[in-house]
């Protein structure tokens, strides 16, 4: 009786059957000697080699695997061991009525991602995939009809399956703690690059192709796709970052609807880099893209673009790794000045805010950038920042690092900057005259000494009266400083004498508050 009741109850499905139903993959036929568990790809015994599984017969090809947008991509060939991976006929070898179906099958087949860390695994399947990818690139380049929505959907799915992956851990993060310079480290190259390069080439030509309709493709190359593409800029492989730069620039140019989102997303990457980590591999490439974007800004500049300058481009001078991306940053800054000369005062004051104190190599970079900004600066904006600017230049002139002092003196070699200085000499010369006199008198570097004399003679020939006034004031200040120094030394000598006199009797020496004030002031 109990057996009859139990026999009527529904049987519990096996775990493997449930998994197959969720993924949506057809169930292949299995041998009677194989249990239900071992027939499932996700739970096969670990001792079984992948090549043996791939060689097993199956009733379904890889192109027949179902795909839902919410599902994860196939990241390893082991997850599709129930499918048969084989070369498909060429696109040129089938009638035109069958081309679209064949292209979809080829795109689906290329969604499988192989393990490239071991070059001896799946050699045949990797070569089939490589040839298929090359054929897809050729088709995308030579196509003369609009791509269908199904083709665009499958193409984006294939690209996403291959490119969007978790980047390897950065070895550099650990070596920075040990004091190793970042520039000395060799970038790590992706083992899968032979296939990744072809996928990137396919994506470049797909986005740039005139047969890709922007209105239809924007549903597949959406914000999520763009965001994942931006995340790949942190790759250590410079070859990958170069492709990403080209692709993102093409997307920005073709899909106008994505432009605000791309700018906001890049801004977020910069915020994270400047104020949190100061570690990112793609800052140079992102700035190159922005340089082209800034060059195309319409006038008058929007408030959004001015905020980008103040909140991101100027603070980008703060990180220690400035040398890695400074030429690109300097180009972006100069583009803003050329677009709107009224921003020169804002930029110069921003540079002064982040001016390095103990890093001489960064000071040289700042001076080079300052020259480019001043070359595009007009007299009204120049006059607004003369005093703080030339106070900093005077400090650079007296720098003990000869490259800093030399680079500051090179500003006088620029005709436009020299003209601005001459026009405002009555304000500038009193600020920098003490620095010029000290360099001319005792700077250790011959080149700096020679350049200083040339600049000093230029002011002498330009305005002798002003030069004499500055020289007289400098001599007065120097004599006052000599008096202060003499009083200070005399005070110390009196203290030492009193201390020596009282030392034998062990009587404490009392110093009045008046004497302390004189000592501190003198």
Coordinates of C-alpha atoms in Angstrom, one line a residue:
X1 CA 0.0 0.0 0.0
X2 CA 2.8 2.4 0.9
X3 CA 4.7 1.5 -2.2
X4 CA 1.6 2.3 -4.3
X5 CA 1.2 5.7 -2.7
X6 CA 4.9 6.6 -3.1
X7 CA 4.9 5.5 -6.8
X8 CA 2.1 8.1 -7.5
X9 CA 4.2 11.0 -6.0
X10 CA 6.1 13.2 -8.6
X11 CA 9.8 12.4 -8.7
X12 CA 12.3 15.0 -7.8
X13 CA 14.2 16.3 -10.8
X14 CA 18.0 15.8 -10.9
X15 CA 20.3 18.8 -10.3
X16 CA 21.7 18.6 -13.8
X17 CA 18.4 18.6 -15.5
X18 CA 17.4 21.7 -13.5
X19 CA 20.6 23.5 -14.6
X20 CA 20.0 22.7 -18.2
X21 CA 16.5 24.1 -18.0
X22 CA 17.7 27.4 -16.5
X23 CA 20.4 28.0 -19.0
X24 CA 18.1 27.1 -21.9
X25 CA 20.6 24.7 -23.6
X26 CA 19.2 21.6 -25.3
X27 CA 19.9 18.3 -23.6
X28 CA 22.1 16.1 -25.7
X29 CA 21.8 12.3 -25.9
X30 CA 23.9 10.4 -23.4
X31 CA 25.2 6.8 -23.3
X32 CA 23.3 4.4 -21.1
X33 CA 26.5 3.8 -19.1
X34 CA 26.8 7.4 -18.2
X35 CA 24.9 8.7 -15.1
X36 CA 22.8 11.8 -15.1
X37 CA 25.3 13.8 -13.1
X38 CA 28.2 13.1 -15.4
X39 CA 26.2 14.1 -18.5
X40 CA 25.9 17.6 -17.3
X41 CA 28.8 19.9 -18.4
X42 CA 28.9 21.9 -15.1
X43 CA 29.4 18.8 -12.9
X44 CA 31.6 16.5 -15.0
X45 CA 34.5 14.9 -13.2
X46 CA 37.5 17.2 -13.0
X47 CA 39.9 14.5 -14.1
X48 CA 38.4 14.4 -17.6
X49 CA 40.4 16.4 -20.2
X50 CA 38.6 19.2 -22.1
X51 CA 39.9 17.8 -25.5
X52 CA 38.2 14.5 -24.8
X53 CA 34.9 16.2 -24.0
X54 CA 35.1 18.3 -27.2
X55 CA 35.6 15.2 -29.3
X56 CA 32.5 13.6 -27.9
X57 CA 29.6 13.4 -30.4
X58 CA 26.7 15.8 -29.8
X59 CA 23.4 16.5 -31.6
X60 CA 23.7 20.3 -31.3
X61 CA 26.2 22.9 -32.7
X62 CA 27.4 25.8 -30.7
X63 CA 25.3 28.2 -32.7
X64 CA 22.1 26.6 -31.4
X65 CA 22.8 27.5 -27.8
X66 CA 20.0 29.8 -26.6
X67 CA 20.9 33.3 -25.4
X68 CA 19.0 35.6 -23.1
X69 CA 20.2 39.1 -22.3
X70 CA 20.1 38.5 -18.6
X71 CA 22.3 35.4 -18.8
X72 CA 26.1 35.4 -18.3
X73 CA 28.3 34.9 -21.3
X74 CA 30.1 31.6 -21.9
X75 CA 33.5 32.3 -20.4
X76 CA 35.0 28.8 -20.8
X77 CA 34.7 26.1 -23.3
X78 CA 34.0 23.6 -20.4
X79 CA 30.5 25.1 -20.0
X80 CA 29.5 24.1 -23.5
X81 CA 30.9 20.5 -23.6
X82 CA 27.6 19.3 -24.8
X83 CA 28.0 21.2 -28.1
X84 CA 30.0 20.4 -31.1
X85 CA 32.6 23.1 -32.1
X86 CA 33.3 22.8 -35.8
X87 CA 34.2 25.1 -38.7
X88 CA 31.2 26.4 -40.7
X89 CA 31.1 27.1 -44.4
X90 CA 32.4 30.4 -45.7
X91 CA 30.0 33.3 -46.1
X92 CA 30.9 33.7 -49.8
X93 CA 30.2 30.0 -50.4
X94 CA 26.4 30.0 -49.5
X95 CA 23.5 31.6 -51.3
X96 CA 22.5 35.2 -50.3
X97 CA 19.3 33.9 -48.7
X98 CA 21.3 31.8 -46.2
X99 CA 24.0 34.4 -45.4
X100 CA 22.3 36.0 -42.5
X101 CA 21.6 32.7 -40.7
X102 CA 25.2 31.7 -41.3
X103 CA 26.5 35.0 -39.9
X104 CA 24.4 34.6 -36.8
X105 CA 25.8 31.1 -36.3
X106 CA 29.3 32.3 -36.7
X107 CA 28.8 35.1 -34.2
X108 CA 27.3 32.7 -31.7
X109 CA 30.2 30.3 -32.2
X110 CA 32.7 33.1 -31.4
X111 CA 31.0 33.7 -28.1
X112 CA 33.0 30.8 -26.6
X113 CA 36.0 32.1 -24.7
X114 CA 39.0 29.7 -24.5
X115 CA 41.8 29.5 -21.9
X116 CA 44.9 31.1 -23.4
X117 CA 47.1 30.6 -20.4
X118 CA 47.9 27.1 -21.6
X119 CA 48.9 27.2 -25.4
X120 CA 48.5 23.4 -25.7
X121 CA 44.7 23.3 -24.9
X122 CA 42.0 23.4 -27.6
X123 CA 44.5 24.2 -30.4
X124 CA 42.0 23.2 -33.2
X125 CA 39.1 25.0 -31.7
X126 CA 41.1 28.2 -31.2
X127 CA 42.2 28.2 -34.8
X128 CA 38.6 27.7 -36.0
X129 CA 37.5 30.6 -33.9
X130 CA 40.4 32.8 -35.2
X131 CA 39.6 32.1 -38.8
X132 CA 35.9 32.7 -38.2
X133 CA 36.7 36.1 -36.5
X134 CA 38.8 37.1 -39.5
X135 CA 36.0 36.2 -41.8
X136 CA 33.6 38.4 -39.8
X137 CA 36.0 41.3 -39.9
X138 CA 36.3 40.9 -43.7
X139 CA 32.5 40.8 -44.1
X140 CA 32.0 43.9 -41.9
X141 CA 34.5 45.8 -44.0
X142 CA 33.1 44.8 -47.4
X143 CA 29.4 44.8 -46.6
X144 CA 27.3 46.9 -49.0
X145 CA 23.9 46.5 -47.3
X146 CA 22.5 47.7 -44.0
X147 CA 23.2 45.4 -41.1
X148 CA 20.0 43.8 -39.8
X149 CA 19.0 44.3 -36.1
X150 CA 19.6 40.6 -35.5
X151 CA 23.1 40.8 -36.8
X152 CA 23.9 43.9 -34.7
X153 CA 22.4 42.2 -31.6
X154 CA 24.5 39.1 -32.1
X155 CA 27.6 41.1 -33.0
X156 CA 27.4 43.2 -29.8
X157 CA 26.8 40.0 -27.8
X158 CA 29.9 38.3 -29.3
X159 CA 32.0 41.4 -28.6
X160 CA 30.8 41.6 -25.1
X161 CA 31.5 37.9 -24.4
X162 CA 35.1 38.3 -25.5
X163 CA 36.1 41.7 -24.3
X164 CA 34.2 42.3 -21.0
X165 CA 36.2 40.4 -18.5
X166 CA 37.7 41.0 -15.1
X167 CA 41.1 42.6 -15.5
X168 CA 44.0 40.8 -13.8
X169 CA 45.3 42.2 -10.5
X170 CA 47.8 45.0 -10.8
X171 CA 51.3 43.9 -9.8
X172 CA 52.3 47.6 -9.6
X173 CA 50.1 48.2 -6.5
X174 CA 52.4 46.0 -4.5
X175 CA 55.7 47.3 -5.9
X176 CA 54.9 50.9 -5.2
X177 CA 55.1 50.0 -1.5
X178 CA 58.6 48.7 -2.1
X179 CA 59.7 52.0 -3.7
X180 CA 60.0 50.7 -7.2
X181 CA 59.3 53.4 -9.9
X182 CA 56.2 52.8 -12.0
X183 CA 58.1 53.7 -15.2
X184 CA 60.5 50.8 -14.6
X185 CA 57.8 48.2 -14.7
X186 CA 57.0 46.3 -17.9
X187 CA 53.2 46.2 -18.7
X188 CA 51.6 42.8 -18.5
X189 CA 50.3 41.5 -21.8
X190 CA 47.1 39.6 -22.1
X191 CA 47.6 35.9 -23.3
X192 CA 44.4 36.1 -25.3
X193 CA 45.5 39.0 -27.3
X194 CA 45.7 37.0 -30.7
X195 CA 41.9 36.7 -30.5
X196 CA 41.2 39.9 -28.6
X197 CA 42.9 42.0 -31.3
X198 CA 40.7 40.5 -34.0
X199 CA 37.6 41.2 -31.9
X200 CA 38.7 44.8 -31.4
X201 CA 39.3 45.1 -35.1
X202 CA 35.8 43.8 -35.8
X203 CA 34.3 46.3 -33.3
X204 CA 36.2 49.2 -34.9
X205 CA 35.0 48.4 -38.3
X206 CA 31.5 47.6 -37.1
X207 CA 31.1 51.0 -35.4
X208 CA 32.8 52.9 -38.3
X209 CA 30.9 51.1 -41.1
X210 CA 28.4 53.2 -43.0
X211 CA 26.1 50.1 -43.0
X212 CA 25.7 50.4 -39.2
X213 CA 22.7 52.6 -38.7
X214 CA 23.2 54.7 -35.6
X215 CA 19.4 54.9 -34.7
X216 CA 19.1 51.1 -34.7
X217 CA 22.6 50.3 -33.2
X218 CA 22.2 52.6 -30.2
X219 CA 19.8 50.1 -28.7
X220 CA 22.6 47.5 -28.6
X221 CA 25.7 49.8 -28.1
X222 CA 23.9 51.3 -25.1
X223 CA 25.0 53.0 -21.9
X224 CA 25.8 49.7 -20.2
X225 CA 28.1 48.7 -23.2
X226 CA 29.9 52.1 -23.1
X227 CA 30.4 51.9 -19.4
X228 CA 32.0 48.4 -19.6
X229 CA 34.1 49.7 -22.5
X230 CA 35.4 52.5 -20.3
X231 CA 36.2 50.1 -17.5
X232 CA 38.6 48.3 -19.8
X233 CA 40.8 51.4 -20.0
X234 CA 42.4 50.3 -16.8
X235 CA 44.0 47.4 -18.7
X236 CA 47.8 47.2 -18.5
X237 CA 48.1 46.2 -22.1
X238 CA 48.9 49.4 -24.1
X239 CA 47.7 47.7 -27.3
X240 CA 44.3 47.2 -25.9
X241 CA 44.1 50.8 -24.6
X242 CA 45.0 52.1 -28.1
X243 CA 42.1 50.1 -29.6
X244 CA 39.7 51.3 -26.9
X245 CA 40.7 54.9 -27.5
X246 CA 39.9 54.5 -31.2
X247 CA 36.6 52.8 -30.6
X248 CA 35.4 55.2 -27.9
X249 CA 36.2 58.1 -30.2
X250 CA 34.2 56.6 -33.0
X251 CA 31.3 55.9 -30.8
X252 CA 31.4 59.5 -29.5
X253 CA 31.4 60.8 -33.0
X254 CA 28.7 58.6 -34.4
X255 CA 26.2 58.3 -31.5
X256 CA 25.4 61.8 -30.5
X257 CA 22.8 60.6 -27.9
X258 CA 25.7 59.0 -25.9
X259 CA 27.9 62.0 -25.7
X260 CA 26.7 63.5 -22.4
X261 CA 26.9 60.0 -20.8
X262 CA 30.4 59.4 -22.1
X263 CA 31.6 62.7 -20.7
X264 CA 30.0 62.1 -17.3
X265 CA 31.5 58.6 -17.1
X266 CA 35.0 59.8 -18.0
X267 CA 34.6 62.5 -15.3
X268 CA 33.8 59.8 -12.7
X269 CA 36.9 57.9 -13.7
X270 CA 39.0 61.1 -13.2
X271 CA 37.3 61.8 -9.8
X272 CA 38.2 58.3 -8.6
X273 CA 41.7 58.7 -9.8
X274 CA 42.4 62.2 -8.4
X275 CA 40.8 62.0 -5.0
X276 CA 40.9 58.3 -4.1
X277 CA 43.4 55.9 -5.8
X278 CA 45.8 57.9 -7.9
X279 CA 46.2 54.6 -9.9
X280 CA 44.8 54.1 -13.4
X281 CA 46.4 52.9 -16.6
X282 CA 44.2 54.7 -19.1
X283 CA 44.5 58.3 -18.0
X284 CA 46.7 59.2 -21.0
X285 CA 44.3 57.7 -23.6
X286 CA 41.3 59.3 -22.0
X287 CA 42.9 62.7 -22.1
X288 CA 43.8 62.2 -25.7
X289 CA 40.1 61.5 -26.4
X290 CA 39.1 64.6 -24.4
X291 CA 41.7 66.7 -26.3
X292 CA 39.8 66.0 -29.5
X293 CA 36.4 66.5 -27.8
X294 CA 37.5 69.9 -26.4
X295 CA 38.8 70.9 -29.8
X296 CA 35.3 70.5 -31.1
X297 CA 33.5 72.5 -28.4
X298 CA 31.2 75.2 -29.7
X299 CA 31.5 78.8 -28.6
X300 CA 30.6 80.2 -26.2
X301 CA 31.6 77.4 -23.9
X302 CA 28.9 75.8 -21.8
X303 CA 29.1 76.0 -18.0
X304 CA 29.5 72.3 -17.9
X305 CA 32.7 72.5 -19.8
X306 CA 34.1 75.2 -17.6
X307 CA 33.3 73.2 -14.5
X308 CA 35.1 70.2 -16.1
X309 CA 38.2 72.4 -16.4
X310 CA 38.1 73.7 -12.8
X311 CA 37.1 70.4 -11.1
X312 CA 39.0 67.9 -13.1
X313 CA 41.7 69.1 -15.5
X314 CA 43.3 71.5 -13.0
X315 CA 43.3 69.0 -10.1
X316 CA 44.8 66.4 -12.4
X317 CA 48.1 68.3 -11.7
X318 CA 48.1 66.9 -8.1
X319 CA 48.8 63.2 -8.5
X320 CA 52.4 61.9 -8.3
X321 CA 52.2 60.2 -11.6
X322 CA 51.7 63.5 -13.5
X323 CA 54.7 62.8 -15.8
X324 CA 52.8 59.8 -17.4
X325 CA 50.1 62.0 -18.8
X326 CA 51.3 65.6 -18.6
X327 CA 51.7 66.3 -22.4
X328 CA 48.1 65.2 -23.0
X329 CA 46.8 67.2 -20.0
X330 CA 48.8 70.3 -21.1
X331 CA 47.2 70.1 -24.5
X332 CA 43.7 70.0 -23.0
X333 CA 44.5 73.0 -20.8
X334 CA 45.9 75.0 -23.8
X335 CA 42.8 74.1 -25.9
X336 CA 40.6 75.8 -23.2
X337 CA 42.7 79.0 -23.3
X338 CA 42.6 79.1 -27.1
X339 CA 38.8 78.6 -27.0
X340 CA 38.2 81.3 -24.4
X341 CA 41.1 83.6 -23.4
X342 CA 39.2 84.8 -20.4
X343 CA 39.9 81.4 -18.7
X344 CA 43.7 82.1 -18.6
X345 CA 43.5 83.8 -15.2
X346 CA 41.6 80.8 -13.8
X347 CA 44.1 78.3 -15.2
X348 CA 47.2 80.2 -14.0
X349 CA 45.8 80.5 -10.5
X350 CA 44.9 76.8 -10.6
X351 CA 48.5 75.9 -11.5
X352 CA 49.8 78.1 -8.7
X353 CA 47.5 76.4 -6.3
X354 CA 49.0 72.9 -7.1
X355 CA 52.5 74.1 -7.7
X356 CA 55.0 71.5 -6.4
X357 CA 57.3 72.5 -3.5
X358 CA 59.8 69.7 -3.2
X359 CA 59.5 67.9 -6.6
X360 CA 61.8 69.6 -9.1
X361 CA 60.9 67.5 -12.1
X362 CA 57.2 68.4 -11.6
X363 CA 58.2 72.1 -11.3
X364 CA 59.9 71.9 -14.8
X365 CA 56.7 70.4 -16.2
X366 CA 54.6 73.2 -14.6
X367 CA 56.9 75.8 -16.1
X368 CA 56.7 74.3 -19.6
X369 CA 52.9 74.2 -19.3
X370 CA 52.8 77.7 -18.0
X371 CA 54.7 79.0 -21.0
X372 CA 52.1 77.4 -23.3
X373 CA 49.3 79.0 -21.4
X374 CA 50.9 82.4 -21.3
X375 CA 51.5 82.2 -25.1
X376 CA 47.8 82.2 -25.6
X377 CA 47.0 84.8 -22.8
X378 CA 45.9 88.3 -23.6
X379 CA 47.0 91.4 -21.7
X380 CA 43.8 91.9 -19.6
X381 CA 43.9 88.4 -18.3
X382 CA 47.7 88.6 -17.8
X383 CA 47.4 91.7 -15.6
X384 CA 44.9 90.0 -13.2
X385 CA 47.4 87.4 -12.1
X386 CA 50.8 89.2 -12.4
X387 CA 51.6 89.5 -8.7
X388 CA 51.1 85.8 -7.6
X389 CA 52.5 84.5 -10.9
X390 CA 55.8 86.4 -10.7
X391 CA 56.2 85.8 -7.0
X392 CA 56.3 82.1 -7.9
X393 CA 58.6 82.7 -10.9
X394 CA 61.0 84.6 -8.6
X395 CA 61.1 81.6 -6.3
X396 CA 61.9 79.4 -9.3
X397 CA 64.7 81.7 -10.4
X398 CA 66.4 81.2 -7.1
X399 CA 65.9 77.4 -7.1
X400 CA 69.1 75.5 -6.4
X401 CA 68.0 72.9 -9.0
X402 CA 69.5 74.4 -12.2
X403 CA 66.8 72.9 -14.5
X404 CA 64.1 74.8 -12.6
X405 CA 65.9 78.1 -12.6
X406 CA 66.9 77.6 -16.3
X407 CA 63.4 76.8 -17.4
X408 CA 62.0 79.9 -15.6
X409 CA 64.6 82.1 -17.4
X410 CA 63.6 80.5 -20.7
X411 CA 60.2 82.3 -20.4
X412 CA 62.0 85.4 -21.7
X413 CA 62.9 83.6 -24.9
X414 CA 59.2 83.6 -25.9
X415 CA 58.4 86.8 -27.9
X416 CA 54.7 87.0 -26.7
X417 CA 55.6 86.5 -23.0
X418 CA 58.5 88.9 -23.3
X419 CA 56.1 91.5 -24.8
X420 CA 53.7 91.1 -21.9
X421 CA 56.5 91.4 -19.4
X422 CA 57.7 94.6 -21.0
X423 CA 54.3 96.1 -21.0
X424 CA 53.9 95.4 -17.3
X425 CA 57.6 95.9 -16.2
X426 CA 56.7 98.5 -13.5
X427 CA 54.9 95.7 -11.6
X428 CA 57.0 92.7 -12.5
X429 CA 60.6 94.0 -12.1
X430 CA 60.3 95.0 -8.4
X431 CA 59.0 91.5 -7.7
X432 CA 61.8 89.5 -9.5
X433 CA 64.7 92.0 -9.2
X434 CA 66.0 90.5 -5.9
X435 CA 66.0 87.0 -7.4
X436 CA 67.9 88.3 -10.5
X437 CA 70.5 90.1 -8.4
X438 CA 71.1 87.0 -6.2
X439 CA 71.5 84.8 -9.2
X440 CA 73.8 87.2 -10.9
X441 CA 75.9 87.4 -7.8
X442 CA 76.3 83.8 -6.5
X443 CA 74.3 81.1 -8.5
X444 CA 76.5 78.0 -8.8
X445 CA 75.4 77.0 -12.3
X446 CA 77.1 78.8 -15.2
X447 CA 74.1 78.5 -17.6
X448 CA 71.7 80.0 -15.1
X449 CA 74.2 82.8 -14.2
X450 CA 74.6 83.6 -17.9
X451 CA 70.9 83.6 -18.6
X452 CA 70.2 85.8 -15.6
X453 CA 72.7 88.4 -16.8
X454 CA 71.0 88.5 -20.2
X455 CA 67.5 89.0 -18.6
X456 CA 69.0 91.6 -16.2
X457 CA 70.6 93.5 -19.1
X458 CA 67.3 93.5 -21.0
X459 CA 65.6 95.3 -18.1
X460 CA 68.5 97.7 -17.8
X461 CA 68.3 98.7 -21.5
X462 CA 64.5 98.9 -21.4
X463 CA 64.0 101.2 -18.5
X464 CA 67.1 102.5 -16.8
X465 CA 65.2 104.7 -14.3
X466 CA 63.1 101.8 -13.1
X467 CA 66.2 99.6 -12.9
X468 CA 68.0 102.1 -10.7
X469 CA 65.0 102.4 -8.4
X470 CA 64.8 98.6 -8.0
X471 CA 68.6 98.4 -7.5
X472 CA 68.5 101.1 -4.8
X473 CA 65.7 99.4 -3.0
X474 CA 67.4 96.1 -3.2
X475 CA 70.6 97.6 -1.7
X476 CA 68.6 99.2 1.1
X477 CA 66.9 95.9 1.9
X478 CA 70.2 94.1 1.9
X479 CA 71.7 96.6 4.3
X480 CA 68.8 96.2 6.6
X481 CA 69.1 92.5 6.5
X482 CA 72.8 92.8 7.3
X483 CA 72.0 95.0 10.3
X484 CA 69.4 92.5 11.5
X485 CA 71.9 89.7 11.1
X486 CA 74.6 91.7 13.0
X487 CA 72.2 92.4 15.9
X488 CA 71.2 88.7 16.1
X489 CA 74.8 87.6 16.2
X490 CA 75.6 90.2 18.9
X491 CA 72.7 89.0 21.0
X492 CA 73.9 85.5 20.8
X493 CA 77.4 86.5 21.8
X494 CA 76.2 88.3 24.9
X495 CA 74.1 85.3 25.9
X496 CA 77.1 83.0 25.4
X497 CA 79.4 85.3 27.5
X498 CA 76.9 85.5 30.4
X499 CA 76.5 81.7 30.3
X500 CA 80.2 81.2 30.3
X501 CA 80.6 83.6 33.3
X502 CA 78.0 81.9 35.4
X503 CA 78.9 78.3 34.4
X504 CA 81.6 78.0 37.2
X505 CA 79.2 79.1 40.0
X506 CA 76.3 77.0 38.8
X507 CA 74.0 80.0 39.0
X508 CA 71.2 79.9 36.5
X509 CA 71.2 82.5 33.8
X510 CA 68.1 84.7 33.7
X511 CA 67.1 86.3 30.5
X512 CA 64.6 89.1 30.5
X513 CA 61.5 89.0 28.2
X514 CA 62.9 92.2 26.6
X515 CA 66.1 90.4 25.7
X516 CA 64.1 87.5 24.2
X517 CA 62.1 89.8 22.1
X518 CA 65.2 91.5 20.8
X519 CA 66.7 88.1 20.1
X520 CA 63.6 86.9 18.2
X521 CA 63.3 90.1 16.2
X522 CA 67.0 90.7 15.6

